[in-house]
């Protein structure tokens, strides 16, 4: 028996980049430790069976803002052969949330349930500037010559990446045309017609 824990494997710090709402191959660089040989998911060397030992991967803390998948299906609860990880067969699928960091903790174990190492993979989510989503769009009905205060219940949009002041509406109709049935005015700028306004202006 070894007097101190051998360095079975060498695994550098792991970071996985992925676009928001997208997927990426879950890559983990697993290398053999000093005096050990790793081939086809089997580790051989001192203090191990003569024929070597097969290594399995156990996920002990799954991601919170995404999912690990194997062949398009959620990762099973049972341990997986290390070859599935080394073969780039596991993918991380982000859940499109606004969380920009996730973690996965796993351990590599032998057939004799010897824990070779435990590691945590940091997942860095790169944000995507999504288009605003309309949540309220109402037909504006009013009598000729009258006025109507436009509110967010009539015209509303949300954008997780932007504030209300950054969501801008552009009036494409030429309001100065004789054929134009009406125009927009800003309630805080008396008498001035506007061709653009923000979600904040109608909230």
Short mmCIF file of N, CA, C and O in Angstrom, two decimals, residues 80-179:
data_model
loop_
_atom_site.label_atom_id
_atom_site.label_comp_id
_atom_site.label_asym_id
_atom_site.label_seq_id
_atom_site.Cartn_x
_atom_site.Cartn_y
_atom_site.Cartn_z
N UNK A 80 -20.81 6.71 -15.71
CA UNK A 80 -20.52 6.53 -17.13
C UNK A 80 -19.06 6.15 -17.32
O UNK A 80 -18.20 6.58 -16.55
N UNK A 81 -18.75 5.38 -18.35
CA UNK A 81 -17.33 5.11 -18.64
C UNK A 81 -16.60 6.40 -18.95
O UNK A 81 -17.15 7.31 -19.58
N UNK A 82 -15.36 6.49 -18.52
CA UNK A 82 -14.56 7.68 -18.80
C UNK A 82 -14.46 7.94 -20.30
O UNK A 82 -14.33 9.10 -20.73
N UNK A 83 -14.53 6.89 -21.10
CA UNK A 83 -14.41 7.06 -22.55
C UNK A 83 -15.52 7.94 -23.13
O UNK A 83 -15.32 8.59 -24.16
N UNK A 84 -16.68 7.98 -22.49
CA UNK A 84 -17.76 8.86 -22.96
C UNK A 84 -17.35 10.32 -22.80
O UNK A 84 -17.64 11.17 -23.65
N UNK A 85 -16.65 10.61 -21.71
CA UNK A 85 -16.18 11.97 -21.47
C UNK A 85 -15.02 12.31 -22.40
O UNK A 85 -15.00 13.39 -23.01
N UNK A 86 -14.09 11.39 -22.54
CA UNK A 86 -12.94 11.64 -23.39
C UNK A 86 -13.31 11.68 -24.88
O UNK A 86 -12.62 12.31 -25.68
N UNK A 87 -14.40 11.01 -25.22
CA UNK A 87 -14.84 10.99 -26.61
C UNK A 87 -15.69 12.17 -27.00
O UNK A 87 -16.26 12.19 -28.10
N UNK A 88 -15.81 13.17 -26.09
CA UNK A 88 -16.61 14.37 -26.36
C UNK A 88 -18.07 14.03 -26.66
O UNK A 88 -18.71 14.67 -27.51
N UNK A 89 -18.59 13.02 -25.97
CA UNK A 89 -19.96 12.58 -26.20
C UNK A 89 -20.97 13.24 -25.26
O UNK A 89 -22.18 13.05 -25.42
N UNK A 90 -20.48 13.99 -24.30
CA UNK A 90 -21.36 14.65 -23.33
C UNK A 90 -21.45 16.13 -23.69
O UNK A 90 -20.44 16.76 -24.00
N UNK A 91 -22.66 16.67 -23.65
CA UNK A 91 -22.86 18.09 -23.97
C UNK A 91 -23.54 18.79 -22.78
O UNK A 91 -24.33 18.19 -22.05
N UNK A 92 -23.20 20.06 -22.64
CA UNK A 92 -23.88 20.92 -21.66
C UNK A 92 -24.87 21.79 -22.43
O UNK A 92 -24.50 22.46 -23.40
N UNK A 93 -26.14 21.80 -21.99
CA UNK A 93 -27.19 22.58 -22.64
C UNK A 93 -27.61 23.69 -21.67
O UNK A 93 -28.16 23.41 -20.59
N UNK A 94 -27.39 24.95 -22.04
CA UNK A 94 -27.78 26.06 -21.17
C UNK A 94 -29.29 26.29 -21.26
O UNK A 94 -29.89 26.09 -22.32
N UNK A 95 -29.90 26.72 -20.17
CA UNK A 95 -31.36 26.84 -20.11
C UNK A 95 -31.89 28.22 -20.53
O UNK A 95 -33.06 28.53 -20.32
N UNK A 96 -31.02 29.06 -21.11
CA UNK A 96 -31.39 30.40 -21.61
C UNK A 96 -31.67 31.40 -20.49
O UNK A 96 -32.16 32.50 -20.75
N UNK A 97 -31.37 31.03 -19.25
CA UNK A 97 -31.55 31.99 -18.15
C UNK A 97 -30.47 33.05 -18.24
O UNK A 97 -29.53 32.97 -19.03
N UNK A 98 -30.61 34.08 -17.41
CA UNK A 98 -29.65 35.18 -17.41
C UNK A 98 -28.45 34.91 -16.50
O UNK A 98 -27.61 35.79 -16.31
N UNK A 99 -28.39 33.71 -15.91
CA UNK A 99 -27.25 33.36 -15.07
C UNK A 99 -26.03 33.14 -15.95
O UNK A 99 -26.07 32.39 -16.92
N UNK A 100 -24.94 33.81 -15.60
CA UNK A 100 -23.76 33.80 -16.44
C UNK A 100 -22.67 32.82 -15.99
O UNK A 100 -21.60 32.77 -16.57
N UNK A 101 -22.96 32.04 -14.94
CA UNK A 101 -21.96 31.07 -14.46
C UNK A 101 -22.67 29.86 -13.88
O UNK A 101 -23.68 29.97 -13.20
N UNK A 102 -22.12 28.70 -14.19
CA UNK A 102 -22.68 27.45 -13.69
C UNK A 102 -21.51 26.55 -13.31
O UNK A 102 -20.36 26.81 -13.69
N UNK A 103 -21.81 25.48 -12.57
CA UNK A 103 -20.75 24.56 -12.13
C UNK A 103 -21.24 23.12 -12.20
O UNK A 103 -22.44 22.84 -12.00
N UNK A 104 -20.31 22.23 -12.47
CA UNK A 104 -20.58 20.79 -12.42
C UNK A 104 -19.45 20.15 -11.61
O UNK A 104 -18.27 20.38 -11.90
N UNK A 105 -19.82 19.37 -10.60
CA UNK A 105 -18.82 18.65 -9.81
C UNK A 105 -18.97 17.16 -10.06
O UNK A 105 -20.08 16.62 -10.03
N UNK A 106 -17.86 16.50 -10.34
CA UNK A 106 -17.89 15.07 -10.61
C UNK A 106 -16.67 14.40 -9.99
O UNK A 106 -15.72 15.09 -9.58
N UNK A 107 -16.72 13.10 -9.93
CA UNK A 107 -15.56 12.37 -9.43
C UNK A 107 -15.30 11.18 -10.35
O UNK A 107 -16.21 10.66 -11.00
N UNK A 108 -14.04 10.81 -10.41
CA UNK A 108 -13.63 9.66 -11.20
C UNK A 108 -13.31 8.52 -10.25
O UNK A 108 -12.53 8.68 -9.31
N UNK A 109 -13.94 7.38 -10.48
CA UNK A 109 -13.82 6.25 -9.57
C UNK A 109 -13.42 5.00 -10.35
O UNK A 109 -13.64 4.89 -11.55
N UNK A 110 -12.82 4.03 -9.62
CA UNK A 110 -12.44 2.76 -10.23
C UNK A 110 -13.54 1.73 -10.01
O UNK A 110 -14.52 1.97 -9.30
N UNK A 111 -13.35 0.58 -10.62
CA UNK A 111 -14.31 -0.52 -10.43
C UNK A 111 -14.40 -0.93 -8.96
O UNK A 111 -15.42 -1.46 -8.52
N UNK A 112 -13.31 -0.70 -8.21
CA UNK A 112 -13.29 -1.04 -6.79
C UNK A 112 -13.78 0.13 -5.93
O UNK A 112 -13.52 0.17 -4.73
N UNK A 113 -14.48 1.08 -6.56
CA UNK A 113 -15.04 2.28 -5.91
C UNK A 113 -13.97 3.15 -5.25
O UNK A 113 -14.25 3.88 -4.30
N UNK A 114 -12.75 3.05 -5.75
CA UNK A 114 -11.69 3.93 -5.26
C UNK A 114 -11.86 5.28 -5.97
O UNK A 114 -11.89 5.35 -7.19
N UNK A 115 -11.98 6.34 -5.17
CA UNK A 115 -12.13 7.68 -5.74
C UNK A 115 -10.74 8.19 -6.13
O UNK A 115 -9.89 8.42 -5.28
N UNK A 116 -10.53 8.35 -7.43
CA UNK A 116 -9.24 8.81 -7.92
C UNK A 116 -9.10 10.32 -7.76
O UNK A 116 -8.04 10.82 -7.41
N UNK A 117 -10.16 11.04 -8.06
CA UNK A 117 -10.13 12.50 -7.93
C UNK A 117 -11.54 13.05 -8.00
O UNK A 117 -12.45 12.41 -8.55
N UNK A 118 -11.72 14.23 -7.45
CA UNK A 118 -12.97 14.98 -7.56
C UNK A 118 -12.65 16.33 -8.18
O UNK A 118 -11.66 16.96 -7.80
N UNK A 119 -13.44 16.74 -9.13
CA UNK A 119 -13.15 18.00 -9.80
C UNK A 119 -14.43 18.78 -10.06
O UNK A 119 -15.53 18.20 -10.13
N UNK A 120 -14.29 20.10 -10.14
CA UNK A 120 -15.40 20.99 -10.45
C UNK A 120 -15.08 21.74 -11.74
O UNK A 120 -14.01 22.33 -11.87
N UNK A 121 -16.02 21.69 -12.67
CA UNK A 121 -15.88 22.39 -13.94
C UNK A 121 -16.71 23.66 -13.89
O UNK A 121 -17.91 23.61 -13.61
N UNK A 122 -16.07 24.79 -14.13
CA UNK A 122 -16.77 26.07 -14.17
C UNK A 122 -17.26 26.33 -15.59
O UNK A 122 -16.52 26.18 -16.56
N UNK A 123 -18.52 26.71 -15.71
CA UNK A 123 -19.12 26.99 -17.02
C UNK A 123 -19.38 28.49 -17.11
O UNK A 123 -20.14 29.05 -16.32
N UNK A 124 -18.71 29.13 -18.05
CA UNK A 124 -18.87 30.58 -18.26
C UNK A 124 -19.83 30.80 -19.42
O UNK A 124 -19.55 30.41 -20.57
N UNK A 125 -20.98 31.42 -19.12
CA UNK A 125 -22.01 31.66 -20.13
C UNK A 125 -21.80 33.04 -20.73
O UNK A 125 -21.75 34.04 -20.02
N UNK A 126 -21.66 33.07 -22.05
CA UNK A 126 -21.47 34.34 -22.75
C UNK A 126 -22.84 34.87 -23.16
O UNK A 126 -23.57 34.22 -23.90
N UNK A 127 -23.21 36.08 -22.67
CA UNK A 127 -24.56 36.60 -22.91
C UNK A 127 -24.83 36.91 -24.37
O UNK A 127 -23.91 37.24 -25.13
N UNK A 128 -26.09 36.80 -24.75
CA UNK A 128 -26.55 37.14 -26.10
C UNK A 128 -27.59 38.25 -25.96
O UNK A 128 -28.49 38.16 -25.12
N UNK A 129 -27.47 39.29 -26.75
CA UNK A 129 -28.41 40.41 -26.69
C UNK A 129 -29.68 40.03 -27.46
O UNK A 129 -29.77 40.20 -28.67
N UNK A 130 -30.67 39.50 -26.74
CA UNK A 130 -31.92 39.07 -27.37
C UNK A 130 -32.79 40.27 -27.74
O UNK A 130 -32.74 41.33 -27.10
N UNK A 131 -33.60 40.09 -28.77
CA UNK A 131 -34.53 41.15 -29.17
C UNK A 131 -35.63 41.30 -28.13
O UNK A 131 -36.04 40.32 -27.49
N UNK A 132 -36.14 42.53 -27.92
CA UNK A 132 -37.25 42.73 -26.98
C UNK A 132 -38.47 41.90 -27.40
O UNK A 132 -38.68 41.65 -28.59
N UNK A 133 -39.27 41.51 -26.42
CA UNK A 133 -40.47 40.73 -26.66
C UNK A 133 -41.70 41.57 -26.36
O UNK A 133 -41.83 42.12 -25.27
N UNK A 134 -42.61 41.69 -27.33
CA UNK A 134 -43.87 42.40 -27.10
C UNK A 134 -44.78 41.55 -26.22
O UNK A 134 -45.00 40.37 -26.51
N UNK A 135 -45.30 42.15 -25.16
CA UNK A 135 -46.20 41.43 -24.26
C UNK A 135 -47.60 42.01 -24.28
O UNK A 135 -48.56 41.33 -23.92
N UNK A 136 -47.73 43.27 -24.69
CA UNK A 136 -49.04 43.91 -24.81
C UNK A 136 -49.08 44.74 -26.09
O UNK A 136 -48.24 45.62 -26.28
N UNK A 137 -50.04 44.45 -26.95
CA UNK A 137 -50.25 45.25 -28.15
C UNK A 137 -51.76 45.38 -28.34
O UNK A 137 -52.43 44.39 -28.63
N UNK A 138 -52.28 46.59 -28.14
CA UNK A 138 -53.72 46.82 -28.25
C UNK A 138 -54.02 47.78 -29.39
O UNK A 138 -53.23 48.69 -29.67
N UNK A 139 -55.17 47.58 -30.03
CA UNK A 139 -55.63 48.50 -31.06
C UNK A 139 -56.10 49.79 -30.39
O UNK A 139 -56.90 49.75 -29.43
N UNK A 140 -55.60 50.91 -30.87
CA UNK A 140 -55.97 52.20 -30.28
C UNK A 140 -57.21 52.73 -30.99
O UNK A 140 -57.18 52.99 -32.20
N UNK A 141 -58.30 52.87 -30.25
CA UNK A 141 -59.57 53.34 -30.81
C UNK A 141 -59.95 54.62 -30.09
O UNK A 141 -60.07 54.66 -28.87
N UNK A 142 -60.18 55.71 -30.86
CA UNK A 142 -60.59 56.99 -30.27
C UNK A 142 -61.36 57.79 -31.31
O UNK A 142 -61.23 57.57 -32.52
N UNK A 143 -62.17 58.71 -30.81
CA UNK A 143 -63.00 59.54 -31.68
C UNK A 143 -62.14 60.56 -32.40
O UNK A 143 -61.06 60.95 -31.93
N UNK A 144 -62.62 61.00 -33.56
CA UNK A 144 -61.89 62.00 -34.36
C UNK A 144 -61.66 63.26 -33.53
O UNK A 144 -62.57 63.76 -32.86
N UNK A 145 -60.43 63.76 -33.57
CA UNK A 145 -60.10 64.99 -32.86
C UNK A 145 -59.83 64.82 -31.38
O UNK A 145 -59.52 65.79 -30.69
N UNK A 146 -59.94 63.59 -30.85
CA UNK A 146 -59.72 63.35 -29.43
C UNK A 146 -58.30 62.88 -29.17
O UNK A 146 -57.52 62.65 -30.09
N UNK A 147 -57.97 62.72 -27.89
CA UNK A 147 -56.64 62.28 -27.48
C UNK A 147 -56.75 61.01 -26.67
O UNK A 147 -57.79 60.73 -26.06
N UNK A 148 -55.67 60.25 -26.63
CA UNK A 148 -55.63 59.01 -25.85
C UNK A 148 -54.24 58.86 -25.25
O UNK A 148 -53.24 59.00 -25.95
N UNK A 149 -54.19 58.62 -23.95
CA UNK A 149 -52.91 58.39 -23.29
C UNK A 149 -52.51 56.93 -23.48
O UNK A 149 -53.22 56.02 -23.04
N UNK A 150 -51.39 56.72 -24.13
CA UNK A 150 -50.90 55.37 -24.38
C UNK A 150 -50.17 54.88 -23.13
O UNK A 150 -49.26 55.55 -22.63
N UNK A 151 -50.56 53.72 -22.62
CA UNK A 151 -49.94 53.14 -21.42
C UNK A 151 -49.31 51.79 -21.76
O UNK A 151 -49.50 51.24 -22.86
N UNK A 152 -48.60 51.24 -20.79
CA UNK A 152 -47.93 49.96 -21.01
C UNK A 152 -48.91 48.81 -21.17
O UNK A 152 -48.55 47.76 -21.70
N UNK A 153 -50.16 48.99 -20.72
CA UNK A 153 -51.17 47.94 -20.92
C UNK A 153 -51.62 47.89 -22.38
O UNK A 153 -52.18 46.90 -22.83
N UNK A 154 -51.37 48.98 -23.11
CA UNK A 154 -51.71 49.03 -24.53
C UNK A 154 -50.51 48.68 -25.41
O UNK A 154 -50.66 48.10 -26.47
N UNK A 155 -49.33 49.08 -24.94
CA UNK A 155 -48.11 48.84 -25.70
C UNK A 155 -46.99 48.53 -24.72
O UNK A 155 -46.49 49.42 -24.03
N UNK A 156 -46.64 47.27 -24.64
CA UNK A 156 -45.64 46.86 -23.67
C UNK A 156 -44.65 45.87 -24.24
O UNK A 156 -45.00 44.98 -25.02
N UNK A 157 -43.40 46.04 -23.88
CA UNK A 157 -42.34 45.12 -24.32
C UNK A 157 -41.37 44.91 -23.17
O UNK A 157 -41.22 45.79 -22.30
N UNK A 158 -40.74 43.76 -23.14
CA UNK A 158 -39.75 43.45 -22.10
C UNK A 158 -38.48 42.94 -22.78
O UNK A 158 -38.51 42.37 -23.87
N UNK A 159 -37.39 43.18 -22.11
CA UNK A 159 -36.08 42.71 -22.58
C UNK A 159 -35.21 42.48 -21.36
O UNK A 159 -34.91 43.42 -20.62
N UNK A 160 -34.85 41.23 -21.15
CA UNK A 160 -34.05 40.89 -19.96
C UNK A 160 -32.71 41.59 -19.96
O UNK A 160 -32.09 41.77 -18.90
N UNK A 161 -32.22 42.00 -21.14
CA UNK A 161 -30.90 42.61 -21.23
C UNK A 161 -30.94 44.14 -21.20
O UNK A 161 -29.89 44.78 -21.23
N UNK A 162 -32.14 44.73 -21.20
CA UNK A 162 -32.25 46.19 -21.32
C UNK A 162 -33.24 46.75 -20.31
O UNK A 162 -34.19 46.08 -19.90
N UNK A 163 -33.02 48.01 -19.94
CA UNK A 163 -33.96 48.71 -19.08
C UNK A 163 -35.09 49.27 -19.93
O UNK A 163 -35.02 49.28 -21.17
N UNK A 164 -36.16 49.77 -19.28
CA UNK A 164 -37.29 50.33 -20.02
C UNK A 164 -36.86 51.53 -20.87
O UNK A 164 -37.42 51.76 -21.95
N UNK A 165 -35.89 52.27 -20.40
CA UNK A 165 -35.42 53.44 -21.15
C UNK A 165 -34.64 53.04 -22.40
O UNK A 165 -34.46 53.87 -23.30
N UNK A 166 -34.18 51.79 -22.44
CA UNK A 166 -33.41 51.33 -23.60
C UNK A 166 -34.26 50.61 -24.64
O UNK A 166 -33.74 50.24 -25.70
N UNK A 167 -35.54 50.39 -24.33
CA UNK A 167 -36.46 49.80 -25.31
C UNK A 167 -37.13 50.94 -26.05
O UNK A 167 -37.91 51.70 -25.48
N UNK A 168 -36.82 51.08 -27.33
CA UNK A 168 -37.24 52.25 -28.10
C UNK A 168 -38.22 51.85 -29.20
O UNK A 168 -37.99 50.88 -29.94
N UNK A 169 -39.32 52.60 -29.30
CA UNK A 169 -40.29 52.44 -30.38
C UNK A 169 -40.05 53.55 -31.42
O UNK A 169 -39.88 54.71 -31.06
N UNK A 170 -40.06 53.16 -32.69
CA UNK A 170 -39.91 54.13 -33.78
C UNK A 170 -41.22 54.19 -34.56
O UNK A 170 -41.76 53.15 -34.97
N UNK A 171 -41.73 55.39 -34.78
CA UNK A 171 -42.95 55.58 -35.57
C UNK A 171 -42.55 55.67 -37.04
O UNK A 171 -41.87 56.61 -37.45
N UNK A 172 -42.96 54.68 -37.82
CA UNK A 172 -42.53 54.61 -39.21
C UNK A 172 -43.46 55.37 -40.16
O UNK A 172 -43.05 55.77 -41.25
N UNK A 173 -44.70 55.60 -39.73
CA UNK A 173 -45.64 56.37 -40.55
C UNK A 173 -45.23 57.85 -40.55
O UNK A 173 -44.86 58.39 -39.50
N UNK A 174 -45.33 58.50 -41.68
CA UNK A 174 -45.02 59.93 -41.78
C UNK A 174 -46.18 60.72 -41.17
O UNK A 174 -47.21 60.93 -41.80
N UNK A 175 -46.02 61.13 -39.94
CA UNK A 175 -47.08 61.84 -39.23
C UNK A 175 -47.33 63.25 -39.75
O UNK A 175 -48.31 63.89 -39.41
N UNK A 176 -46.42 63.76 -40.54
CA UNK A 176 -46.60 65.10 -41.11
C UNK A 176 -47.33 65.05 -42.45
O UNK A 176 -47.65 66.10 -43.03
N UNK A 177 -47.60 63.86 -42.91
CA UNK A 177 -48.32 63.71 -44.17
C UNK A 177 -49.78 64.11 -43.99
O UNK A 177 -50.39 63.92 -42.93
N UNK A 178 -50.36 64.67 -45.05
CA UNK A 178 -51.78 65.07 -45.02
C UNK A 178 -52.67 63.86 -44.78
O UNK A 178 -53.71 63.95 -44.13
N UNK A 179 -52.23 62.72 -45.30
CA UNK A 179 -53.03 61.50 -45.18
C UNK A 179 -52.92 60.86 -43.79
O UNK A 179 -53.66 59.94 -43.48
#
